[in-house]
Amino acid sequence: MEKNIGRVNGIDLTVLEETIGAIRKDPALGACRFRARNRWLGGTRNCSTISSFHGAGQEMAHAEPFLLNADEPAVLAGGDKAANPVEHLLNALAGCITTSMVAHAAVHGIAIDELESELEGDIDLRGFLGLDPAVPRGYTAIRVKFRVKTAPKTLSC
Amino acid sequence: MEKNIGRVNGIDLTVLEETIGAIRKDPALGACRFRARNRWLGGTRNCSTISSFHGAGQEMAHAEPFLLNADEPAVLAGGDKAANPVEHLLNALAGCITTSMVAHAAVHGIAIDELESELEGDIDLRGFLGLDPAVPRGYTAIRVKFRVKTAPKTLSC
């Protein structure tokens, strides 16, 4: 099966096809465990370390540990030194959709030139602060807008 | 109402009480909109910018824009330059629980010395890769372990 071998959207389809092929042969290789260790730094600050995961049937270390900091803005009694956890959630969602879109497009031979998104979520602090039990604590809505520019040459393929 | 004024767990309860008092008076002030702008950087890399939010009835700019990078490890056809989106999700969850725990403890006068957590989530890549429609695409389980060390003096309060 030689299809899709090459690089589309900057993604090495040879690697992706190898991973897919290996999981097809042995479905147990698809089982991943991702991890984060978090430490409170005082006040509204905390930091996660992302250093290893389980994938392809083995423990894997990242090239380096990735540190992700969280804080709260002044109005929420923080020092505003980093994005807050609900902003981190929007980032996770944005990254997930972006990578999925690019990878799936690559597999289908669709070249993407540019891909941008804007995410906005609604939270009523009365929930988090426990001021009204009828108000949800988390996001009640998240709006996602994507702008995708595909390469004209792919339209004629 | 003079209770809880001061600083517990590094959180300025005066600020928190002011926010709570303002939202009690005018519940519309509890409505927040948090945002992320994301840009694809090629391959499995993308970056979110967190720069402003709506809170307390007004637009607010963060002290500086916060940049959050995502990538994928080599086995997922990436360059392993940053945490991947599902690891970012674990970080968001860790930060959310940590900040909530510390803030609620502070309001109740419970002093925390140390707070650490470990999160681990299960994803079967057969879902994301579309190899089996019966397999969910996202996490099927997330385990969260917290280690909390409270200050002995709070036990006798």
XYZ file of C-alpha atoms in Angstrom:
314
model
C 0.000 0.000 0.000
C 2.017 2.970 -1.300
C -0.674 5.674 -1.168
C -0.134 8.938 0.683
C 3.587 8.443 1.133
C 5.285 11.839 1.274
C 4.758 15.088 3.122
C 1.517 17.112 2.996
C 0.830 20.117 5.232
C 4.231 19.553 6.793
C 3.137 16.161 8.091
C 5.273 13.153 7.242
C 2.685 10.740 5.920
C 5.203 7.908 5.894
C 5.384 8.117 9.696
C 1.619 8.442 9.994
C 1.024 5.484 7.658
C 3.544 3.415 9.631
C 1.698 4.196 12.869
C -1.653 3.401 11.258
C -0.284 0.175 9.759
C 1.175 -0.966 13.072
C -2.113 -0.318 14.920
C -4.095 -2.103 12.207
C -1.893 -5.175 12.722
C -1.952 -4.969 16.511
C -4.892 -2.872 17.794
C -3.403 -2.890 21.319
C -0.703 -0.503 20.043
C -3.396 2.205 19.769
C -3.740 2.422 23.555
C -2.119 5.653 24.794
C -1.802 7.145 28.240
C -1.030 10.875 28.392
C 0.050 12.538 31.626
C 0.515 15.821 33.443
C 2.085 16.513 36.844
C 0.979 19.755 38.444
C 2.394 21.719 41.369
C 0.745 24.620 43.157
C 3.067 27.659 43.293
C 1.077 29.745 45.781
C -1.988 31.918 45.318
C -3.658 31.332 41.971
C -0.455 30.066 40.317
C 0.343 26.501 39.388
C 2.540 24.726 36.851
C 2.163 21.473 34.958
C 5.084 19.402 33.737
C 4.493 17.195 30.702
C 7.396 14.777 30.388
C 6.340 11.315 29.287
C 3.529 9.249 27.859
C 2.691 5.693 26.991
C 2.186 4.976 23.293
C 2.882 2.326 20.681
C 3.172 -0.238 23.446
C 5.982 1.479 25.320
C 6.906 4.308 27.661
C 8.115 7.351 25.771
C 9.888 10.465 27.043
C 9.310 13.812 25.369
C 12.389 15.468 23.838
C 12.295 17.779 26.876
C 9.823 18.361 29.731
C 7.222 20.963 28.741
C 6.157 23.421 31.464
C 2.699 25.013 31.368
C 1.926 27.815 33.792
C -1.459 28.983 35.009
C -2.514 32.065 36.955
C -5.610 34.276 37.239
C -6.083 37.925 36.278
C -6.180 40.610 38.975
C -9.984 40.752 39.015
C -9.923 37.073 40.058
C -7.386 37.711 42.822
C -4.375 36.596 40.784
C -1.132 38.092 39.556
C -1.923 37.719 35.814
C 1.388 35.982 35.097
C -0.117 33.294 32.823
C -3.318 32.142 31.117
C -5.925 30.835 33.510
C -7.190 27.232 33.474
C -10.324 27.965 31.440
C -8.219 29.808 28.865
C -5.913 26.773 28.789
C -8.993 24.682 28.022
C -9.782 26.839 24.976
C -6.176 26.413 23.842
C -6.460 22.629 24.189
C -9.640 22.638 22.111
C -8.130 24.930 19.459
C -5.033 22.738 19.192
C -7.068 19.543 19.011
C -9.304 20.753 16.173
C -6.381 22.342 14.291
C -4.146 19.265 14.412
C -7.058 16.955 13.565
C -8.064 19.102 10.591
C -4.512 19.369 9.232
C -3.706 15.665 9.685
C -6.958 14.423 8.191
C -6.591 16.874 5.283
C -3.031 15.621 4.725
C -4.165 11.997 4.567
C -6.760 13.031 1.954
C -4.145 14.966 -0.041
C -5.705 18.380 0.700
C -2.970 21.009 1.027
C -3.689 23.803 3.523
C -1.946 27.184 3.249
C -3.252 28.911 6.359
C -5.410 27.908 9.289
C -6.481 30.236 12.070
C -9.170 30.082 14.691
C -10.867 32.172 17.328
C -12.511 30.584 20.335
C -14.710 32.259 22.912
C -16.443 30.659 25.874
C -19.069 31.884 28.329
C -18.703 31.368 32.074
C -20.956 32.900 34.703
C -18.811 33.363 37.822
C -21.878 32.960 40.040
C -21.436 29.200 39.462
C -17.736 28.959 40.360
C -18.166 31.286 43.348
C -21.101 29.260 44.652
C -23.450 32.264 44.624
C -26.258 30.465 42.789
C -26.523 26.660 42.705
C -28.631 26.907 39.527
C -25.713 28.423 37.583
C -23.264 25.899 36.024
C -19.636 26.185 37.214
C -18.006 25.739 33.836
C -18.502 26.920 30.271
C -22.134 27.112 29.167
C -21.176 27.762 25.533
C -17.998 27.772 23.439
C -17.966 29.401 20.000
C -15.325 28.290 17.523
C -14.561 30.109 14.270
C -12.043 28.728 11.777
C -10.524 30.447 8.750
C -8.974 27.946 6.368
C -7.059 28.855 3.215
C -6.420 25.874 0.978
C -3.903 25.803 -1.818
C -5.649 26.508 -5.177
C -3.710 23.692 -6.840
C -5.499 21.103 -4.748
C -8.831 22.202 -6.236
C -7.887 20.864 -9.638
C -6.499 17.545 -8.465
C -19.329 41.801 56.337
C -15.672 41.799 57.492
C -15.047 38.045 57.470
C -12.174 36.503 55.529
C -10.437 39.798 54.848
C -6.718 39.185 54.518
C -4.527 36.746 52.632
C -4.837 32.951 52.857
C -2.931 30.542 50.574
C -1.453 33.588 48.872
C -4.899 34.693 47.715
C -5.983 38.238 48.525
C -9.394 37.625 50.048
C -10.165 41.344 50.018
C -10.103 41.264 46.210
C -12.087 38.020 46.106
C -14.698 39.370 48.546
C -14.964 42.572 46.494
C -15.620 40.556 43.342
C -18.156 38.378 45.149
C -19.865 41.440 46.663
C -20.096 43.196 43.305
C -21.616 40.129 41.602
C -24.085 39.672 44.459
C -25.285 43.251 43.912
C -25.344 42.987 40.128
C -25.460 39.347 38.945
C -24.786 40.460 35.339
C -21.195 41.228 36.417
C -20.614 37.467 36.759
C -20.817 36.961 32.993
C -17.319 36.308 31.585
C -16.126 35.578 28.083
C -12.677 33.974 27.805
C -10.870 33.752 24.469
C -8.048 32.133 22.541
C -6.751 32.886 19.052
C -4.881 30.036 17.428
C -2.625 29.903 14.383
C -1.356 26.815 12.603
C 2.449 26.860 12.266
C 2.808 23.964 9.833
C 2.773 20.217 10.411
C 1.467 19.316 13.844
C 2.453 22.677 15.359
C 0.094 25.488 16.343
C 0.114 28.349 18.806
C -2.628 30.042 20.804
C -2.479 33.662 21.926
C -4.440 34.584 25.046
C -4.639 38.348 25.269
C -7.991 39.606 26.510
C -11.246 38.605 28.133
C -14.556 40.085 29.149
C -15.216 40.195 32.877
C -16.809 42.403 35.523
C -18.847 44.097 32.807
C -15.897 45.263 30.737
C -13.209 44.264 28.278
C -9.937 43.472 30.024
C -6.458 43.006 28.579
C -4.034 40.598 30.189
C -0.781 42.129 31.512
C 0.863 40.596 28.437
C -0.288 38.178 25.706
C 0.308 34.572 26.754
C 1.508 32.183 24.042
C 0.742 28.471 24.262
C 2.394 26.104 21.812
C 1.250 22.657 20.754
C 2.993 19.928 18.773
C 2.923 16.125 18.600
C 5.616 13.605 19.489
C 7.580 11.857 16.721
C 5.441 8.710 16.881
C 2.462 10.908 15.940
C 4.332 12.500 13.029
C 5.326 15.641 14.943
C 8.514 17.393 15.949
C 7.958 17.074 19.726
C 8.559 20.791 20.321
C 5.622 21.239 22.748
C 2.901 19.397 24.644
C 0.176 18.005 22.411
C -3.468 19.144 22.616
C -4.643 16.251 24.795
C -1.773 16.905 27.214
C -2.836 20.568 27.236
C -6.308 19.369 28.219
C -4.888 17.524 31.245
C -3.020 20.702 32.207
C -6.251 22.727 31.979
C -8.027 20.217 34.207
C -5.150 20.139 36.719
C -5.062 23.941 36.896
C -8.813 24.207 37.253
C -9.028 21.762 40.160
C -5.926 23.207 41.853
C -7.070 26.834 41.708
C -10.612 25.898 42.756
C -9.331 23.898 45.712
C -6.939 26.615 46.884
C -9.462 29.452 46.508
C -12.316 27.618 48.198
C -9.978 26.525 51.008
C -8.840 30.151 51.424
C -12.415 31.404 51.732
C -12.984 28.775 54.448
C -9.765 29.748 56.252
C -7.997 26.465 55.477
C -4.269 27.072 54.944
C -2.588 24.772 52.418
C 1.177 24.174 52.502
C 1.629 22.011 49.424
C -0.616 20.806 46.644
C 0.481 18.485 43.865
C -1.379 16.344 41.398
C -0.852 13.673 38.789
C -3.261 13.221 35.925
C -3.354 10.390 33.424
C -5.819 9.881 30.604
C -6.529 6.979 28.249
C -6.922 7.474 24.505
C -7.162 4.693 21.963
C -5.685 6.058 18.726
C -7.947 3.782 16.682
C -10.664 6.399 17.336
C -8.699 9.483 16.255
C -7.245 7.665 13.238
C -10.686 6.486 12.140
C -9.667 2.819 12.204
C -12.685 1.681 14.224
C -15.908 3.725 14.419
C -16.786 1.978 17.697
C -13.730 3.469 19.456
C -14.232 6.989 20.939
C -11.910 9.685 19.544
C -11.134 11.364 22.865
C -10.286 10.331 26.413
C -12.232 7.334 27.685
C -10.954 7.817 31.258
C -8.955 10.402 33.175
C -7.433 9.548 36.564
C -6.629 12.401 38.937
C -4.528 12.015 42.104
C -4.020 14.919 44.484
C -1.574 15.196 47.379
C -2.553 17.981 49.744
C -0.508 19.069 52.762
C -2.423 21.409 55.028
C -0.826 23.560 57.675
C -1.063 21.824 61.118
C -2.119 25.085 62.748
C -5.382 25.097 60.832
C -6.388 21.842 62.491
C -6.734 23.555 65.855
C -8.595 26.624 64.645
